[in-house]
Structures are given as C-alpha cells and as structure tokens.
PDB file of N, CA and C in Angstrom:
ATOM      1  N   MET B 188     -19.469  73.788  33.183  1.00 75.00           N
ATOM      2  CA  MET B 188     -18.673  73.214  34.249  1.00 75.00           C
ATOM      3  C   MET B 188     -17.689  74.260  34.752  1.00 75.00           C
ATOM      4  N   ASN B 189     -17.533  74.319  36.062  1.00 89.00           N
ATOM      5  CA  ASN B 189     -16.632  75.275  36.686  1.00 89.00           C
ATOM      6  C   ASN B 189     -15.201  74.761  36.661  1.00 89.00           C
ATOM      7  N   LYS B 190     -14.281  75.668  36.340  1.00 96.00           N
ATOM      8  CA  LYS B 190     -12.867  75.316  36.296  1.00 96.00           C
ATOM      9  C   LYS B 190     -12.188  75.836  37.564  1.00 96.00           C
ATOM     10  N   LEU B 191     -11.484  74.964  38.283  1.00 97.00           N
ATOM     11  CA  LEU B 191     -10.766  75.355  39.490  1.00 97.00           C
ATOM     12  C   LEU B 191      -9.603  76.266  39.110  1.00 97.00           C
ATOM     13  N   LEU B 192      -9.577  77.466  39.697  1.00 97.00           N
ATOM     14  CA  LEU B 192      -8.515  78.429  39.430  1.00 97.00           C
ATOM     15  C   LEU B 192      -7.413  78.390  40.483  1.00 97.00           C
ATOM     16  N   ASP B 193      -7.831  78.283  41.744  1.00 96.00           N
ATOM     17  CA  ASP B 193      -6.857  78.368  42.829  1.00 96.00           C
ATOM     18  C   ASP B 193      -7.480  77.818  44.106  1.00 96.00           C
ATOM     19  N   THR B 194      -6.627  77.406  45.034  1.00 97.00           N
ATOM     20  CA  THR B 194      -7.047  76.981  46.360  1.00 97.00           C
ATOM     21  C   THR B 194      -6.184  77.718  47.375  1.00 97.00           C
ATOM     22  N   ILE B 195      -6.834  78.389  48.311  1.00 97.00           N
ATOM     23  CA  ILE B 195      -6.144  79.133  49.353  1.00 97.00           C
ATOM     24  C   ILE B 195      -6.404  78.440  50.674  1.00 97.00           C
ATOM     25  N   GLU B 196      -5.349  78.188  51.434  1.00 97.00           N
ATOM     26  CA  GLU B 196      -5.491  77.548  52.736  1.00 97.00           C
ATOM     27  C   GLU B 196      -5.295  78.607  53.812  1.00 97.00           C
ATOM     28  N   VAL B 197      -6.259  78.689  54.735  1.00 97.00           N
ATOM     29  CA  VAL B 197      -6.269  79.703  55.777  1.00 97.00           C
ATOM     30  C   VAL B 197      -6.256  79.023  57.137  1.00 97.00           C
ATOM     31  N   LYS B 198      -5.265  79.379  57.946  1.00 96.00           N
ATOM     32  CA  LYS B 198      -5.202  78.866  59.318  1.00 96.00           C
ATOM     33  C   LYS B 198      -5.791  79.925  60.233  1.00 96.00           C
ATOM     34  N   SER B 199      -6.840  79.550  60.948  1.00 95.00           N
ATOM     35  CA  SER B 199      -7.587  80.459  61.796  1.00 95.00           C
ATOM     36  C   SER B 199      -7.629  79.918  63.216  1.00 95.00           C
ATOM     37  N   ILE B 200      -8.028  80.755  64.157  1.00 95.00           N
ATOM     38  CA  ILE B 200      -8.178  80.268  65.529  1.00 95.00           C
ATOM     39  C   ILE B 200      -9.330  79.271  65.628  1.00 95.00           C
ATOM     40  N   ASN B 201     -10.239  79.322  64.673  1.00 92.00           N
ATOM     41  CA  ASN B 201     -11.367  78.385  64.643  1.00 92.00           C
ATOM     42  C   ASN B 201     -11.091  77.140  63.819  1.00 92.00           C
ATOM     43  N   GLY B 202      -9.879  77.004  63.313  1.00 95.00           N
ATOM     44  CA  GLY B 202      -9.548  75.820  62.535  1.00 95.00           C
ATOM     45  C   GLY B 202      -8.860  76.143  61.231  1.00 95.00           C
ATOM     46  N   PHE B 203      -8.904  75.194  60.355  1.00 97.00           N
ATOM     47  CA  PHE B 203      -8.224  75.257  59.064  1.00 97.00           C
ATOM     48  C   PHE B 203      -9.281  75.329  57.969  1.00 97.00           C
ATOM     49  N   TYR B 204      -9.121  76.268  57.041  1.00 98.00           N
ATOM     50  CA  TYR B 204     -10.088  76.461  55.962  1.00 98.00           C
ATOM     51  C   TYR B 204      -9.404  76.336  54.612  1.00 98.00           C
ATOM     52  N   ARG B 205     -10.160  75.889  53.629  1.00 98.00           N
ATOM     53  CA  ARG B 205      -9.733  75.926  52.228  1.00 98.00           C
ATOM     54  C   ARG B 205     -10.767  76.732  51.463  1.00 98.00           C
ATOM     55  N   ILE B 206     -10.273  77.681  50.709  1.00 98.00           N
ATOM     56  CA  ILE B 206     -11.142  78.480  49.847  1.00 98.00           C
ATOM     57  C   ILE B 206     -10.793  78.122  48.419  1.00 98.00           C
ATOM     58  N   HIS B 207     -11.742  77.558  47.713  1.00 97.00           N
ATOM     59  CA  HIS B 207     -11.554  77.196  46.309  1.00 97.00           C
ATOM     60  C   HIS B 207     -12.156  78.296  45.444  1.00 97.00           C
ATOM     61  N   LEU B 208     -11.412  78.711  44.428  1.00 97.00           N
ATOM     62  CA  LEU B 208     -11.881  79.712  43.476  1.00 97.00           C
ATOM     63  C   LEU B 208     -12.133  79.033  42.141  1.00 97.00           C
ATOM     64  N   TYR B 209     -13.317  79.268  41.592  1.00 97.00           N
ATOM     65  CA  TYR B 209     -13.714  78.651  40.334  1.00 97.00           C
ATOM     66  C   TYR B 209     -14.056  79.706  39.298  1.00 97.00           C
ATOM     67  N   ASP B 210     -13.743  79.422  38.053  1.00 97.00           N
ATOM     68  CA  ASP B 210     -14.169  80.251  36.935  1.00 97.00           C
ATOM     69  C   ASP B 210     -15.501  79.699  36.452  1.00 97.00           C
ATOM     70  N   ASP B 211     -16.545  80.504  36.622  1.00 95.00           N
ATOM     71  CA  ASP B 211     -17.872  80.080  36.166  1.00 95.00           C
ATOM     72  C   ASP B 211     -18.422  81.031  35.106  1.00 95.00           C
ATOM     73  N   GLY B 212     -17.514  81.808  34.489  1.00 94.00           N
ATOM     74  CA  GLY B 212     -17.927  82.733  33.449  1.00 94.00           C
ATOM     75  C   GLY B 212     -18.196  84.134  33.963  1.00 94.00           C
ATOM     76  N   ASN B 213     -18.274  84.329  35.266  1.00 95.00           N
ATOM     77  CA  ASN B 213     -18.481  85.639  35.863  1.00 95.00           C
ATOM     78  C   ASN B 213     -17.139  86.366  35.886  1.00 95.00           C
ATOM     79  N   ALA B 214     -17.173  87.691  35.973  1.00 95.00           N
ATOM     80  CA  ALA B 214     -15.934  88.474  36.011  1.00 95.00           C
ATOM     81  C   ALA B 214     -15.105  88.168  37.261  1.00 95.00           C
ATOM     82  N   LEU B 215     -15.773  87.878  38.375  1.00 96.00           N
ATOM     83  CA  LEU B 215     -15.084  87.502  39.609  1.00 96.00           C
ATOM     84  C   LEU B 215     -15.252  86.007  39.844  1.00 96.00           C
ATOM     85  N   PRO B 216     -14.223  85.352  40.358  1.00 96.00           N
ATOM     86  CA  PRO B 216     -14.326  83.906  40.599  1.00 96.00           C
ATOM     87  C   PRO B 216     -15.395  83.551  41.628  1.00 96.00           C
ATOM     88  N   LYS B 217     -15.956  82.380  41.457  1.00 97.00           N
ATOM     89  CA  LYS B 217     -16.908  81.825  42.414  1.00 97.00           C
ATOM     90  C   LYS B 217     -16.107  81.256  43.586  1.00 97.00           C
ATOM     91  N   LEU B 218     -16.613  81.450  44.813  1.00 97.00           N
ATOM     92  CA  LEU B 218     -15.949  80.954  46.010  1.00 97.00           C
ATOM     93  C   LEU B 218     -16.657  79.724  46.549  1.00 97.00           C
ATOM     94  N   ALA B 219     -15.891  78.838  47.101  1.00 97.00           N
ATOM     95  CA  ALA B 219     -16.423  77.717  47.883  1.00 97.00           C
ATOM     96  C   ALA B 219     -15.494  77.596  49.087  1.00 97.00           C
ATOM     97  N   ILE B 220     -16.057  77.763  50.291  1.00 98.00           N
ATOM     98  CA  ILE B 220     -15.254  77.732  51.512  1.00 98.00           C
ATOM     99  C   ILE B 220     -15.571  76.456  52.282  1.00 98.00           C
ATOM    100  N   TYR B 221     -14.509  75.762  52.666  1.00 98.00           N
ATOM    101  CA  TYR B 221     -14.643  74.509  53.417  1.00 98.00           C
ATOM    102  C   TYR B 221     -13.816  74.597  54.691  1.00 98.00           C
ATOM    103  N   GLN B 222     -14.365  74.059  55.774  1.00 97.00           N
ATOM    104  CA  GLN B 222     -13.580  73.899  56.989  1.00 97.00           C
ATOM    105  C   GLN B 222     -13.037  72.479  56.955  1.00 97.00           C
ATOM    106  N   VAL B 223     -11.741  72.344  57.241  1.00 97.00           N
ATOM    107  CA  VAL B 223     -11.074  71.053  57.148  1.00 97.00           C
ATOM    108  C   VAL B 223     -10.787  70.538  58.555  1.00 97.00           C
ATOM    109  N   ALA B 224     -11.247  69.326  58.824  1.00 95.00           N
ATOM    110  CA  ALA B 224     -10.981  68.668  60.109  1.00 95.00           C
ATOM    111  C   ALA B 224     -10.698  67.201  59.823  1.00 95.00           C
ATOM    112  N   ASP B 225      -9.581  66.705  60.313  1.00 94.00           N
ATOM    113  CA  ASP B 225      -9.175  65.314  60.108  1.00 94.00           C
ATOM    114  C   ASP B 225      -9.140  64.928  58.629  1.00 94.00           C
ATOM    115  N   GLY B 226      -8.746  65.884  57.785  1.00 91.00           N
ATOM    116  CA  GLY B 226      -8.636  65.623  56.358  1.00 91.00           C
ATOM    117  C   GLY B 226      -9.943  65.691  55.589  1.00 91.00           C
ATOM    118  N   ASN B 227     -11.067  65.927  56.283  1.00 96.00           N
ATOM    119  CA  ASN B 227     -12.375  66.016  55.632  1.00 96.00           C
ATOM    120  C   ASN B 227     -12.796  67.465  55.470  1.00 96.00           C
ATOM    121  N   GLU B 228     -13.235  67.806  54.265  1.00 97.00           N
ATOM    122  CA  GLU B 228     -13.727  69.151  53.990  1.00 97.00           C
ATOM    123  C   GLU B 228     -15.230  69.203  54.227  1.00 97.00           C
ATOM    124  N   THR B 229     -15.644  70.155  55.067  1.00 97.00           N
ATOM    125  CA  THR B 229     -17.061  70.378  55.329  1.00 97.00           C
ATOM    126  C   THR B 229     -17.415  71.757  54.802  1.00 97.00           C
ATOM    127  N   PRO B 230     -18.405  71.858  53.906  1.00 98.00           N
ATOM    128  CA  PRO B 230     -18.756  73.173  53.356  1.00 98.00           C
ATOM    129  C   PRO B 230     -19.234  74.123  54.451  1.00 98.00           C
ATOM    130  N   VAL B 231     -18.809  75.367  54.351  1.00 97.00           N
ATOM    131  CA  VAL B 231     -19.278  76.413  55.254  1.00 97.00           C
ATOM    132  C   VAL B 231     -20.618  76.897  54.701  1.00 97.00           C
ATOM    133  N   ARG B 232     -21.633  76.865  55.531  1.00 95.00           N
ATOM    134  CA  ARG B 232     -22.982  77.207  55.056  1.00 95.00           C
ATOM    135  C   ARG B 232     -23.128  78.680  54.701  1.00 95.00           C
ATOM    136  N   ASN B 233     -22.655  79.560  55.578  1.00 96.00           N
ATOM    137  CA  ASN B 233     -22.789  80.991  55.339  1.00 96.00           C
ATOM    138  C   ASN B 233     -21.403  81.575  55.078  1.00 96.00           C
ATOM    139  N   MET B 234     -21.015  81.586  53.813  1.00 97.00           N
ATOM    140  CA  MET B 234     -19.669  82.022  53.448  1.00 97.00           C
ATOM    141  C   MET B 234     -19.445  83.494  53.778  1.00 97.00           C
ATOM    142  N   TYR B 235     -20.449  84.340  53.574  1.00 96.00           N
ATOM    143  CA  TYR B 235     -20.312  85.764  53.846  1.00 96.00           C
ATOM    144  C   TYR B 235     -20.039  86.003  55.328  1.00 96.00           C
ATOM    145  N   LYS B 236     -20.791  85.321  56.183  1.00 96.00           N
ATOM    146  CA  LYS B 236     -20.611  85.457  57.631  1.00 96.00           C
ATOM    147  C   LYS B 236     -19.215  84.978  58.037  1.00 96.00           C
ATOM    148  N   GLU B 237     -18.745  83.894  57.438  1.00 96.00           N
ATOM    149  CA  GLU B 237     -17.416  83.373  57.767  1.00 96.00           C
ATOM    150  C   GLU B 237     -16.327  84.332  57.291  1.00 96.00           C
ATOM    151  N   LEU B 238     -16.500  84.944  56.120  1.00 97.00           N
ATOM    152  CA  LEU B 238     -15.538  85.935  55.641  1.00 97.00           C
ATOM    153  C   LEU B 238     -15.509  87.150  56.573  1.00 97.00           C
ATOM    154  N   LYS B 239     -16.668  87.563  57.082  1.00 96.00           N
ATOM    155  CA  LYS B 239     -16.719  88.672  58.038  1.00 96.00           C
ATOM    156  C   LYS B 239     -15.942  88.311  59.300  1.00 96.00           C
ATOM    157  N   ARG B 240     -16.125  87.099  59.794  1.00 96.00           N
ATOM    158  CA  ARG B 240     -15.434  86.657  61.001  1.00 96.00           C
ATOM    159  C   ARG B 240     -13.927  86.605  60.767  1.00 96.00           C
ATOM    160  N   LEU B 241     -13.500  86.056  59.632  1.00 97.00           N
ATOM    161  CA  LEU B 241     -12.074  85.987  59.308  1.00 97.00           C
ATOM    162  C   LEU B 241     -11.481  87.389  59.124  1.00 97.00           C
ATOM    163  N   ASN B 242     -12.228  88.290  58.513  1.00 97.00           N
ATOM    164  CA  ASN B 242     -11.796  89.678  58.344  1.00 97.00           C
ATOM    165  C   ASN B 242     -11.510  90.314  59.706  1.00 97.00           C
ATOM    166  N   GLU B 243     -12.384  90.071  60.664  1.00 97.00           N
ATOM    167  CA  GLU B 243     -12.188  90.616  62.008  1.00 97.00           C
ATOM    168  C   GLU B 243     -11.017  89.924  62.714  1.00 97.00           C
ATOM    169  N   GLU B 244     -10.914  88.609  62.573  1.00 97.00           N
ATOM    170  CA  GLU B 244      -9.834  87.867  63.224  1.00 97.00           C
ATOM    171  C   GLU B 244      -8.461  88.343  62.760  1.00 97.00           C
ATOM    172  N   PHE B 245      -8.312  88.546  61.458  1.00 96.00           N
ATOM    173  CA  PHE B 245      -7.027  88.950  60.907  1.00 96.00           C
ATOM    174  C   PHE B 245      -6.840  90.468  60.891  1.00 96.00           C
ATOM    175  N   SER B 246      -7.849  91.205  61.356  1.00 96.00           N
ATOM    176  CA  SER B 246      -7.795  92.676  61.445  1.00 96.00           C
ATOM    177  C   SER B 246      -7.459  93.326  60.106  1.00 96.00           C
ATOM    178  N   TYR B 247      -8.084  92.848  59.035  1.00 96.00           N
ATOM    179  CA  TYR B 247      -7.837  93.414  57.710  1.00 96.00           C
ATOM    180  C   TYR B 247      -8.594  94.716  57.482  1.00 96.00           C
ATOM    181  N   GLY B 248      -9.674  94.914  58.203  1.00 95.00           N
ATOM    182  CA  GLY B 248     -10.425  96.158  58.066  1.00 95.00           C
ATOM    183  C   GLY B 248     -11.114  96.330  56.729  1.00 95.00           C
ATOM    184  N   ILE B 249     -11.475  95.233  56.084  1.00 96.00           N
ATOM    185  CA  ILE B 249     -12.193  95.333  54.813  1.00 96.00           C
ATOM    186  C   ILE B 249     -13.579  95.898  55.106  1.00 96.00           C
ATOM    187  N   GLU B 250     -13.923  96.969  54.420  1.00 94.00           N
ATOM    188  CA  GLU B 250     -15.225  97.602  54.603  1.00 94.00           C
ATOM    189  C   GLU B 250     -16.240  96.854  53.742  1.00 94.00           C
ATOM    190  N   TYR B 251     -16.927  95.888  54.348  1.00 93.00           N
ATOM    191  CA  TYR B 251     -17.856  95.051  53.593  1.00 93.00           C
ATOM    192  C   TYR B 251     -19.225  95.684  53.440  1.00 93.00           C
ATOM    193  N   GLU B 252     -19.500  96.775  54.174  1.00 90.00           N
ATOM    194  CA  GLU B 252     -20.736  97.525  54.009  1.00 90.00           C
ATOM    195  C   GLU B 252     -20.388  98.999  53.825  1.00 90.00           C
ATOM    196  N   PRO B 253     -19.810  99.362  52.668  1.00 90.00           N
ATOM    197  CA  PRO B 253     -19.400 100.746  52.441  1.00 90.00           C
ATOM    198  C   PRO B 253     -20.587 101.706  52.543  1.00 90.00           C
ATOM    199  N   LYS B 254     -20.308 102.918  52.976  1.00 88.00           N
ATOM    200  CA  LYS B 254     -21.370 103.917  53.130  1.00 88.00           C
ATOM    201  C   LYS B 254     -21.848 104.468  51.791  1.00 88.00           C
ATOM    202  N   ASP B 255     -20.992 104.427  50.771  1.00 91.00           N
ATOM    203  CA  ASP B 255     -21.325 105.028  49.483  1.00 91.00           C
ATOM    204  C   ASP B 255     -21.944 104.062  48.470  1.00 91.00           C
ATOM    205  N   ARG B 256     -22.200 102.819  48.893  1.00 91.00           N
ATOM    206  CA  ARG B 256     -22.818 101.842  47.986  1.00 91.00           C
ATOM    207  C   ARG B 256     -23.395 100.691  48.801  1.00 91.00           C
ATOM    208  N   ILE B 257     -24.044  99.762  48.118  1.00 92.00           N
ATOM    209  CA  ILE B 257     -24.563  98.594  48.814  1.00 92.00           C
ATOM    210  C   ILE B 257     -23.410  97.725  49.285  1.00 92.00           C
ATOM    211  N   LYS B 258     -23.691  96.802  50.204  1.00 93.00           N
ATOM    212  CA  LYS B 258     -22.607  95.969  50.743  1.00 93.00           C
ATOM    213  C   LYS B 258     -21.961  95.130  49.646  1.00 93.00           C
ATOM    214  N   LEU B 259     -20.712  94.750  49.882  1.00 95.00           N
ATOM    215  CA  LEU B 259     -19.991  93.904  48.933  1.00 95.00           C
ATOM    216  C   LEU B 259     -20.678  92.552  48.839  1.00 95.00           C
ATOM    217  N   ASN B 260     -20.706  91.986  47.649  1.00 96.00           N
ATOM    218  CA  ASN B 260     -21.225  90.629  47.546  1.00 96.00           C
ATOM    219  C   ASN B 260     -20.126  89.649  47.945  1.00 96.00           C
ATOM    220  N   THR B 261     -20.453  88.382  48.051  1.00 96.00           N
ATOM    221  CA  THR B 261     -19.501  87.384  48.532  1.00 96.00           C
ATOM    222  C   THR B 261     -18.259  87.311  47.649  1.00 96.00           C
ATOM    223  N   ARG B 262     -18.428  87.431  46.349  1.00 97.00           N
ATOM    224  CA  ARG B 262     -17.278  87.356  45.436  1.00 97.00           C
ATOM    225  C   ARG B 262     -16.330  88.546  45.635  1.00 97.00           C
ATOM    226  N   GLU B 263     -16.901  89.759  45.758  1.00 96.00           N
ATOM    227  CA  GLU B 263     -16.077  90.948  45.971  1.00 96.00           C
ATOM    228  C   GLU B 263     -15.364  90.875  47.320  1.00 96.00           C
ATOM    229  N   PHE B 264     -16.100  90.492  48.355  1.00 96.00           N
ATOM    230  CA  PHE B 264     -15.546  90.382  49.696  1.00 96.00           C
ATOM    231  C   PHE B 264     -14.444  89.326  49.720  1.00 96.00           C
ATOM    232  N   GLY B 265     -14.694  88.197  49.080  1.00 96.00           N
ATOM    233  CA  GLY B 265     -13.705  87.129  48.996  1.00 96.00           C
ATOM    234  C   GLY B 265     -12.438  87.576  48.291  1.00 96.00           C
ATOM    235  N   ARG B 266     -12.587  88.315  47.199  1.00 96.00           N
ATOM    236  CA  ARG B 266     -11.423  88.816  46.452  1.00 96.00           C
ATOM    237  C   ARG B 266     -10.565  89.716  47.346  1.00 96.00           C
ATOM    238  N   GLU B 267     -11.206  90.628  48.081  1.00 96.00           N
ATOM    239  CA  GLU B 267     -10.464  91.528  48.966  1.00 96.00           C
ATOM    240  C   GLU B 267      -9.780  90.764  50.097  1.00 96.00           C
ATOM    241  N   PHE B 268     -10.480  89.796  50.686  1.00 97.00           N
ATOM    242  CA  PHE B 268      -9.894  89.009  51.767  1.00 97.00           C
ATOM    243  C   PHE B 268      -8.673  88.243  51.269  1.00 97.00           C
ATOM    244  N   ILE B 269      -8.795  87.586  50.124  1.00 96.00           N
ATOM    245  CA  ILE B 269      -7.685  86.782  49.583  1.00 96.00           C
ATOM    246  C   ILE B 269      -6.493  87.663  49.236  1.00 96.00           C
ATOM    247  N   LYS B 270      -6.735  88.852  48.650  1.00 96.00           N
ATOM    248  CA  LYS B 270      -5.632  89.759  48.335  1.00 96.00           C
ATOM    249  C   LYS B 270      -4.850  90.119  49.595  1.00 96.00           C
ATOM    250  N   ARG B 271      -5.561  90.429  50.647  1.00 96.00           N
ATOM    251  CA  ARG B 271      -4.875  90.809  51.884  1.00 96.00           C
ATOM    252  C   ARG B 271      -4.228  89.609  52.564  1.00 96.00           C
ATOM    253  N   TYR B 272      -4.871  88.464  52.511  1.00 96.00           N
ATOM    254  CA  TYR B 272      -4.302  87.270  53.119  1.00 96.00           C
ATOM    255  C   TYR B 272      -2.995  86.882  52.438  1.00 96.00           C
ATOM    256  N   LYS B 273      -2.979  86.981  51.103  1.00 93.00           N
ATOM    257  CA  LYS B 273      -1.765  86.640  50.342  1.00 93.00           C
ATOM    258  C   LYS B 273      -0.730  87.757  50.366  1.00 93.00           C
ATOM    259  N   GLY B 274      -1.106  88.931  50.876  1.00 91.00           N
ATOM    260  CA  GLY B 274      -0.159  90.051  50.976  1.00 91.00           C
ATOM    261  C   GLY B 274      -0.014  90.863  49.726  1.00 91.00           C
ATOM    262  N   TYR B 275      -1.031  90.871  48.864  1.00 77.00           N
ATOM    263  CA  TYR B 275      -0.965  91.668  47.624  1.00 77.00           C
ATOM    264  C   TYR B 275      -1.360  93.090  47.909  1.00 77.00           C
TER     265      TYR B 275
END
C-alpha cells in the first residue's frame, strides 16, 4: 500500500492542480496529478506532458531531455518541478 507523503497545490493558467506524492518503496516518490474543478479531482492522463506544460508556463527551464543522458522519467521530472515550485 502506498503511503501519502505530501500534497502540492499548483495554481496554473489552465486551472488548479494537486500533485500527490506517495512512498511506494522506490527511491523517488510516486506522483499522481489531478486537475481540480468544483472540488472534484480528475486524474491527469499524461502526467509527463502536463509537467512539461507547467515547466514552460512557470519558466523553470527544467531540462527534461538532457543531451548527456536519456530523458528524465516522470518521478525525476516531478521532483525537479516541485523543488522549483516550492522555492528550494
């Protein structure tokens, strides 16, 4: 069973999002991204694509396809986005 670690709320031009982080035994937390409308959470189908869009919207400049390695996976990309969103 996954243990909820944290919930991050993101206000975007496309709406309001909640990103839930779960401990599933992996070194990096598992992400679940939901768009919230009228108090209802709707799962985002393509989390990687949504993280790319949010990265561009907030101008964080996260290099999700580095030249020296394969592209970041969703967990790595999510970790970088959350660090910058929270100002770490």
